[in-house]
């Protein structure tokens, strides 16, 4: 009997080792603003990230398989091709899939069918006068859906977090918009900008949270903060409690970890944090691919190089959230794991 138990334990341990070996970071070598969801119907993980030109869906039956998973273009439009698309999220609402994304600093959404890949998507146009409304996500609370995004506020002048009800998955109730977070602390104002952006919902133990990214995304000081819904009205600023400092920041050779999303394991027993980070301690910068310009003067040659900011150097990483002390401390994000 003891031999059988030991043999079974060895098999389980070996299986766990093989499963772990199949998953390694980074998930994608270039994958800014990642979003992952696991679908119980198709038994697949779906990953979206910013490409700047179209909406693409990477799918795999395993988390590790997303590294080389099927990469499908699910939506594009000639009229929008020049402007670029970013901050994409995939949500299943009332049995249908919706992709929320940002175009020209405005929120947009396209609707798919019951199962990816998407077919015959319909574009929904947001209110024209809405300015700087990026990084939209869906928050579910008490049977209702809400839209949360990064918005510009005048007092203070900053990128803050706004929220409004969703009348339906493609219609926002702008008239009932509220602000739930302002970047006031020093850790939210690094890189010469006061920023709260990239909100993502987290649900566990009957509690509702929003993670968000703080400071300028180009810096190594880019980090995650956490809002806890301690009141009963998600539209009310006073219903949210913010952590005093970042809950996830640079470490172990990963810099500027942020613009994350929270997803659930297939068995529903784990929460995972997917985020982007860079390996450059100076932050996320690169030399623009624009060709250099050589100017010939009477007594000199001048070579102009254009330095530009881009997110192509951001890699996609994922790791589990520590829930072992949830009742006392809430979700713990730890430090970036290699």
Tab-separated table of C-alpha atoms in Angstrom:
chain	number	residue	atom	x	y	z
A	1	UNK	CA	0.000	0.000	0.000
A	2	UNK	CA	2.811	2.375	0.947
A	3	UNK	CA	4.549	1.593	-2.347
A	4	UNK	CA	1.404	2.500	-4.282
A	5	UNK	CA	1.044	5.793	-2.401
A	6	UNK	CA	4.672	6.695	-3.052
A	7	UNK	CA	4.340	5.758	-6.715
A	8	UNK	CA	1.167	7.834	-7.064
A	9	UNK	CA	2.866	10.797	-5.373
A	10	UNK	CA	5.802	10.470	-7.754
A	11	UNK	CA	3.486	10.410	-10.782
A	12	UNK	CA	1.597	13.495	-9.556
A	13	UNK	CA	4.849	15.342	-8.862
A	14	UNK	CA	6.220	14.398	-12.277
A	15	UNK	CA	3.006	15.521	-13.985
A	16	UNK	CA	3.141	18.856	-12.140
A	17	UNK	CA	6.783	19.278	-13.146
A	18	UNK	CA	5.969	18.624	-16.808
A	19	UNK	CA	3.055	21.048	-16.693
A	20	UNK	CA	5.260	23.728	-15.116
A	21	UNK	CA	7.974	23.107	-17.680
A	22	UNK	CA	5.459	23.807	-20.454
A	23	UNK	CA	4.926	27.330	-19.157
A	24	UNK	CA	7.694	29.897	-19.101
A	25	UNK	CA	7.949	33.665	-19.125
A	26	UNK	CA	7.826	35.733	-21.182
A	27	UNK	CA	4.645	34.467	-22.828
A	28	UNK	CA	5.266	36.792	-25.782
A	29	UNK	CA	8.506	38.579	-26.614
A	30	UNK	CA	6.555	41.600	-27.830
A	31	UNK	CA	3.137	42.070	-26.283
A	32	UNK	CA	2.224	45.457	-24.799
A	33	UNK	CA	-1.039	45.931	-22.865
A	34	UNK	CA	-1.889	42.206	-22.628
A	35	UNK	CA	-5.291	40.768	-21.802
A	36	UNK	CA	-6.002	37.054	-21.239
A	37	UNK	CA	-9.273	35.234	-20.681
A	38	UNK	CA	-10.000	31.514	-20.373
A	39	UNK	CA	-13.217	30.301	-22.007
A	40	UNK	CA	-14.999	27.319	-20.428
A	41	UNK	CA	-16.848	26.520	-23.664
A	42	UNK	CA	-13.924	26.264	-26.076
A	43	UNK	CA	-11.473	25.221	-23.318
A	44	UNK	CA	-8.963	27.733	-24.624
A	45	UNK	CA	-6.991	30.739	-23.457
A	46	UNK	CA	-7.338	33.893	-25.554
A	47	UNK	CA	-4.724	36.647	-25.552
A	48	UNK	CA	-4.960	40.152	-26.978
A	49	UNK	CA	-2.322	42.883	-26.968
A	50	UNK	CA	-1.673	46.168	-28.721
A	51	UNK	CA	-0.552	45.878	-32.344
A	52	UNK	CA	-1.356	49.452	-33.372
A	53	UNK	CA	-3.147	48.479	-36.572
A	54	UNK	CA	-5.694	45.701	-36.110
A	55	UNK	CA	-7.407	43.406	-33.624
A	56	UNK	CA	-5.705	40.023	-33.263
A	57	UNK	CA	-6.527	37.048	-31.084
A	58	UNK	CA	-3.933	34.482	-29.994
A	59	UNK	CA	-5.470	31.212	-28.811
A	60	UNK	CA	-4.192	28.035	-27.176
A	61	UNK	CA	-5.485	25.185	-25.028
A	62	UNK	CA	-2.649	25.861	-22.550
A	63	UNK	CA	-1.216	29.017	-21.052
A	64	UNK	CA	2.280	28.156	-22.230
A	65	UNK	CA	0.955	27.525	-25.719
A	66	UNK	CA	0.153	31.221	-26.128
A	67	UNK	CA	3.848	31.783	-26.844
A	68	UNK	CA	3.382	30.250	-30.295
A	69	UNK	CA	-0.416	30.004	-30.380
A	70	UNK	CA	-2.719	30.542	-33.344
A	71	UNK	CA	-2.654	34.261	-34.171
A	72	UNK	CA	-5.858	35.327	-35.928
A	73	UNK	CA	-6.776	38.751	-37.261
A	74	UNK	CA	-10.384	39.181	-36.151
A	75	UNK	CA	-11.114	42.740	-37.219
A	76	UNK	CA	-9.703	45.614	-39.247
A	77	UNK	CA	-11.049	48.482	-41.320
A	78	UNK	CA	-9.428	50.556	-44.049
A	79	UNK	CA	-10.934	53.714	-42.570
A	80	UNK	CA	-9.336	52.995	-39.203
A	81	UNK	CA	-6.080	51.443	-40.388
A	82	UNK	CA	-4.127	54.714	-40.333
A	83	UNK	CA	-5.084	55.686	-36.784
A	84	UNK	CA	-4.014	52.549	-34.952
A	85	UNK	CA	-5.807	50.536	-32.311
A	86	UNK	CA	-4.664	49.808	-28.789
A	87	UNK	CA	-5.659	48.619	-25.327
A	88	UNK	CA	-7.810	45.682	-26.423
A	89	UNK	CA	-9.911	43.533	-24.124
A	90	UNK	CA	-12.117	40.525	-24.800
A	91	UNK	CA	-15.247	40.042	-22.679
A	92	UNK	CA	-18.091	37.542	-22.864
A	93	UNK	CA	-21.387	39.189	-21.925
A	94	UNK	CA	-24.779	37.466	-22.132
A	95	UNK	CA	-23.340	34.701	-24.295
A	96	UNK	CA	-21.645	36.917	-26.898
A	97	UNK	CA	-18.060	38.127	-27.218
A	98	UNK	CA	-17.156	41.814	-27.298
A	99	UNK	CA	-13.803	43.454	-27.941
A	100	UNK	CA	-13.374	46.845	-26.298
A	101	UNK	CA	-10.487	48.875	-27.673
A	102	UNK	CA	-9.153	52.416	-28.012
A	103	UNK	CA	-8.956	54.332	-31.288
A	104	UNK	CA	-7.898	58.003	-31.410
A	105	UNK	CA	-8.222	58.156	-27.605
A	106	UNK	CA	-11.873	57.119	-27.790
A	107	UNK	CA	-13.543	53.884	-26.640
A	108	UNK	CA	-14.890	51.528	-29.296
A	109	UNK	CA	-16.418	48.079	-29.186
A	110	UNK	CA	-17.047	45.356	-31.741
A	111	UNK	CA	-19.375	42.417	-31.241
A	112	UNK	CA	-18.751	38.818	-32.183
A	113	UNK	CA	-20.698	35.595	-31.903
A	114	UNK	CA	-20.904	33.007	-29.149
A	115	UNK	CA	-17.476	31.543	-29.928
A	116	UNK	CA	-14.245	33.011	-31.338
A	117	UNK	CA	-13.028	33.551	-34.002
A	118	UNK	CA	-15.159	36.600	-34.686
A	119	UNK	CA	-17.447	36.903	-37.671
A	120	UNK	CA	-19.442	39.865	-39.014
A	121	UNK	CA	-18.361	42.297	-36.333
A	122	UNK	CA	-20.333	45.493	-35.854
A	123	UNK	CA	-18.536	48.715	-35.015
A	124	UNK	CA	-20.055	50.902	-32.311
A	125	UNK	CA	-19.175	54.603	-32.365
A	126	UNK	CA	-18.731	56.413	-29.028
A	127	UNK	CA	-19.915	59.885	-28.160
A	128	UNK	CA	-17.885	62.255	-30.355
A	129	UNK	CA	-17.116	64.921	-27.748
A	130	UNK	CA	-15.566	62.497	-25.274
A	131	UNK	CA	-11.856	63.316	-25.018
A	132	UNK	CA	-9.007	61.108	-23.807
A	133	UNK	CA	-11.039	58.039	-22.948
A	134	UNK	CA	-8.642	55.093	-23.128
A	135	UNK	CA	-8.086	51.628	-21.629
A	136	UNK	CA	-11.764	50.747	-21.236
A	137	UNK	CA	-12.750	47.618	-19.310
A	138	UNK	CA	-15.923	46.001	-17.988
A	139	UNK	CA	-16.708	45.782	-14.275
A	140	UNK	CA	-19.506	43.498	-13.078
A	141	UNK	CA	-21.181	44.225	-9.765
A	142	UNK	CA	-24.498	43.223	-8.222
A	143	UNK	CA	-25.956	42.008	-11.517
A	144	UNK	CA	-25.009	45.160	-13.446
A	145	UNK	CA	-22.243	45.965	-15.924
A	146	UNK	CA	-20.104	49.091	-15.727
A	147	UNK	CA	-17.483	50.598	-18.023
A	148	UNK	CA	-14.252	51.809	-16.388
A	149	UNK	CA	-11.602	53.757	-18.283
A	150	UNK	CA	-8.744	56.246	-17.993
A	151	UNK	CA	-10.116	59.770	-18.417
A	152	UNK	CA	-8.666	63.271	-18.264
A	153	UNK	CA	-9.671	65.424	-15.296
A	154	UNK	CA	-9.040	69.147	-14.875
A	155	UNK	CA	-8.783	69.330	-11.087
A	156	UNK	CA	-6.280	67.897	-10.686
A	157	UNK	CA	-5.022	67.963	-14.268
A	158	UNK	CA	-4.340	64.269	-14.662
A	159	UNK	CA	-5.334	60.983	-16.226
A	160	UNK	CA	-7.739	59.533	-13.683
A	161	UNK	CA	-10.178	56.607	-13.584
A	162	UNK	CA	-13.805	57.157	-14.608
A	163	UNK	CA	-16.807	54.840	-14.474
A	164	UNK	CA	-20.323	54.785	-15.903
A	165	UNK	CA	-23.083	52.173	-16.258
A	166	UNK	CA	-23.391	50.055	-19.390
A	167	UNK	CA	-26.975	50.278	-20.617
A	168	UNK	CA	-26.099	47.277	-22.762
A	169	UNK	CA	-22.719	45.898	-23.896
A	170	UNK	CA	-22.442	48.503	-26.670
A	171	UNK	CA	-24.064	51.548	-25.056
A	172	UNK	CA	-22.524	53.665	-22.303
A	173	UNK	CA	-24.627	55.766	-19.926
A	174	UNK	CA	-22.337	58.816	-20.080
A	175	UNK	CA	-24.787	60.965	-18.092
A	176	UNK	CA	-23.981	59.016	-14.923
A	177	UNK	CA	-20.193	59.177	-15.136
A	178	UNK	CA	-18.188	59.332	-11.924
A	179	UNK	CA	-14.486	59.587	-11.063
A	180	UNK	CA	-13.231	56.879	-8.701
A	181	UNK	CA	-9.472	57.509	-8.586
A	182	UNK	CA	-7.119	60.468	-8.987
A	183	UNK	CA	-3.306	60.131	-9.108
A	184	UNK	CA	-2.320	62.154	-6.036
A	185	UNK	CA	0.585	60.234	-4.454
A	186	UNK	CA	4.188	60.480	-5.648
A	187	UNK	CA	4.243	56.849	-6.846
A	188	UNK	CA	1.386	57.729	-9.238
A	189	UNK	CA	3.201	60.729	-10.735
A	190	UNK	CA	6.559	59.412	-11.947
A	191	UNK	CA	7.929	60.172	-15.409
A	192	UNK	CA	6.611	63.724	-15.512
A	193	UNK	CA	2.940	62.741	-15.647
A	194	UNK	CA	0.126	62.077	-13.179
A	195	UNK	CA	-1.540	58.919	-14.426
A	196	UNK	CA	-4.007	56.214	-13.417
A	197	UNK	CA	-4.790	53.932	-16.369
A	198	UNK	CA	-5.331	50.344	-17.499
A	199	UNK	CA	-8.002	49.267	-14.962
A	200	UNK	CA	-8.813	45.562	-14.638
A	201	UNK	CA	-11.454	43.885	-12.478
A	202	UNK	CA	-10.575	41.284	-9.850
A	203	UNK	CA	-13.217	39.205	-8.074
A	204	UNK	CA	-12.530	36.843	-5.187
A	205	UNK	CA	-14.156	35.791	-1.941
A	206	UNK	CA	-17.221	37.916	-2.596
A	207	UNK	CA	-15.042	41.032	-2.901
A	208	UNK	CA	-14.576	43.342	-5.886
A	209	UNK	CA	-11.317	45.069	-6.788
A	210	UNK	CA	-9.804	47.061	-9.634
A	211	UNK	CA	-6.117	46.922	-10.400
A	212	UNK	CA	-4.710	49.899	-12.296
A	213	UNK	CA	-1.392	51.182	-13.624
A	214	UNK	CA	0.218	54.322	-12.245
A	215	UNK	CA	2.798	56.850	-13.557
A	216	UNK	CA	4.053	57.147	-17.136
A	217	UNK	CA	4.272	53.820	-18.958
A	218	UNK	CA	7.690	54.685	-20.415
A	219	UNK	CA	9.385	54.632	-17.001
A	220	UNK	CA	10.724	51.846	-14.814
A	221	UNK	CA	8.517	53.364	-12.084
A	222	UNK	CA	5.365	52.218	-13.895
A	223	UNK	CA	3.565	50.004	-11.371
A	224	UNK	CA	0.238	48.552	-10.259
A	225	UNK	CA	-2.111	49.969	-7.658
A	226	UNK	CA	-5.293	48.462	-6.245
A	227	UNK	CA	-8.787	49.802	-5.570
A	228	UNK	CA	-11.122	47.874	-3.250
A	229	UNK	CA	-14.879	48.383	-3.499
A	230	UNK	CA	-15.665	48.814	0.193
A	231	UNK	CA	-18.934	50.689	-0.354
A	232	UNK	CA	-22.112	49.722	-2.185
A	233	UNK	CA	-22.101	52.149	-5.135
A	234	UNK	CA	-19.361	51.646	-7.770
A	235	UNK	CA	-20.102	55.132	-9.176
A	236	UNK	CA	-19.256	56.803	-5.859
A	237	UNK	CA	-15.650	57.884	-5.256
A	238	UNK	CA	-16.025	57.199	-1.527
A	239	UNK	CA	-17.032	53.579	-2.173
A	240	UNK	CA	-13.474	52.781	-3.265
A	241	UNK	CA	-10.406	52.391	-1.052
A	242	UNK	CA	-6.987	52.764	-2.689
A	243	UNK	CA	-3.757	51.167	-1.496
A	244	UNK	CA	-1.226	53.618	-0.065
A	245	UNK	CA	1.490	52.404	-2.409
A	246	UNK	CA	2.037	50.133	-5.405
A	247	UNK	CA	1.122	46.468	-5.029
A	248	UNK	CA	3.363	45.331	-7.900
A	249	UNK	CA	6.512	47.042	-9.159
A	250	UNK	CA	9.913	46.511	-10.798
A	251	UNK	CA	11.981	43.566	-9.609
A	252	UNK	CA	14.056	40.556	-10.683
A	253	UNK	CA	15.189	42.225	-13.892
A	254	UNK	CA	11.680	43.227	-15.019
A	255	UNK	CA	11.054	46.968	-15.160
A	256	UNK	CA	7.863	48.984	-15.370
A	257	UNK	CA	5.439	46.060	-14.895
A	258	UNK	CA	1.941	47.244	-15.640
A	259	UNK	CA	-1.092	47.525	-17.890
A	260	UNK	CA	-2.193	44.188	-16.541
A	261	UNK	CA	-5.292	42.022	-16.574
A	262	UNK	CA	-6.585	39.390	-14.161
A	263	UNK	CA	-7.779	36.006	-15.401
A	264	UNK	CA	-8.991	32.800	-13.763
A	265	UNK	CA	-7.477	29.328	-14.091
A	266	UNK	CA	-9.569	26.629	-15.836
A	267	UNK	CA	-10.576	25.064	-12.493
A	268	UNK	CA	-11.549	28.448	-11.039
A	269	UNK	CA	-9.236	27.984	-8.057
A	270	UNK	CA	-6.520	30.447	-9.067
A	271	UNK	CA	-6.256	34.048	-10.184
A	272	UNK	CA	-3.452	35.012	-12.541
A	273	UNK	CA	-1.926	38.381	-13.314
A	274	UNK	CA	-0.814	39.039	-16.895
A	275	UNK	CA	1.202	42.204	-17.504
A	276	UNK	CA	3.882	43.727	-19.671
A	277	UNK	CA	7.381	44.746	-18.608
A	278	UNK	CA	10.771	45.501	-20.157
A	279	UNK	CA	14.270	44.295	-19.347
A	280	UNK	CA	15.793	47.772	-19.715
A	281	UNK	CA	16.282	49.430	-16.313
A	282	UNK	CA	15.835	52.839	-17.984
A	283	UNK	CA	12.290	51.961	-19.008
A	284	UNK	CA	10.514	51.478	-22.317
A	285	UNK	CA	12.330	53.417	-25.045
A	286	UNK	CA	13.694	52.574	-28.459
A	287	UNK	CA	15.149	54.204	-31.576
A	288	UNK	CA	12.490	54.906	-34.160
A	289	UNK	CA	12.714	52.883	-37.377
A	290	UNK	CA	12.467	56.168	-39.292
A	291	UNK	CA	15.597	56.406	-41.496
A	292	UNK	CA	18.251	58.882	-40.303
A	293	UNK	CA	18.485	62.204	-42.101
A	294	UNK	CA	21.910	63.422	-43.297
A	295	UNK	CA	22.235	67.180	-43.858
A	296	UNK	CA	25.311	68.475	-45.712
A	297	UNK	CA	26.515	71.944	-44.695
A	298	UNK	CA	29.499	73.899	-46.084
A	299	UNK	CA	31.812	72.810	-43.280
A	300	UNK	CA	29.990	69.994	-41.534
A	301	UNK	CA	27.730	66.985	-41.800
A	302	UNK	CA	24.746	66.728	-39.469
A	303	UNK	CA	23.091	63.379	-38.848
A	304	UNK	CA	19.589	63.555	-37.384
A	305	UNK	CA	18.249	60.518	-35.561
A	306	UNK	CA	14.646	60.494	-34.413
A	307	UNK	CA	14.161	59.019	-30.964
A	308	UNK	CA	10.613	57.842	-30.456
A	309	UNK	CA	8.654	55.986	-27.828
A	310	UNK	CA	7.054	52.651	-28.606
A	311	UNK	CA	5.754	49.643	-26.738
A	312	UNK	CA	7.251	47.004	-29.015
A	313	UNK	CA	9.989	46.297	-26.465
A	314	UNK	CA	7.431	45.298	-23.833
A	315	UNK	CA	7.185	41.587	-23.176
A	316	UNK	CA	4.151	39.713	-21.842
A	317	UNK	CA	4.510	37.931	-18.498
A	318	UNK	CA	2.057	36.029	-16.297
A	319	UNK	CA	2.120	34.723	-12.743
A	320	UNK	CA	-0.399	33.598	-10.103
A	321	UNK	CA	-1.848	35.967	-7.518
A	322	UNK	CA	-1.227	34.902	-3.908
A	323	UNK	CA	-4.627	34.296	-2.274
A	324	UNK	CA	-3.346	32.438	0.804
A	325	UNK	CA	-3.933	35.433	3.096
A	326	UNK	CA	-6.927	36.877	1.269
A	327	UNK	CA	-9.243	37.197	4.285
A	328	UNK	CA	-6.700	39.354	6.134
A	329	UNK	CA	-4.683	41.072	3.408
A	330	UNK	CA	-6.623	40.680	0.167
A	331	UNK	CA	-4.869	39.649	-3.072
A	332	UNK	CA	-1.064	39.742	-2.923
A	333	UNK	CA	0.850	40.270	-6.160
A	334	UNK	CA	4.383	39.772	-4.860
A	335	UNK	CA	7.273	40.629	-7.165
A	336	UNK	CA	7.837	39.766	-10.839
A	337	UNK	CA	8.902	36.143	-11.290
A	338	UNK	CA	11.431	35.054	-13.878
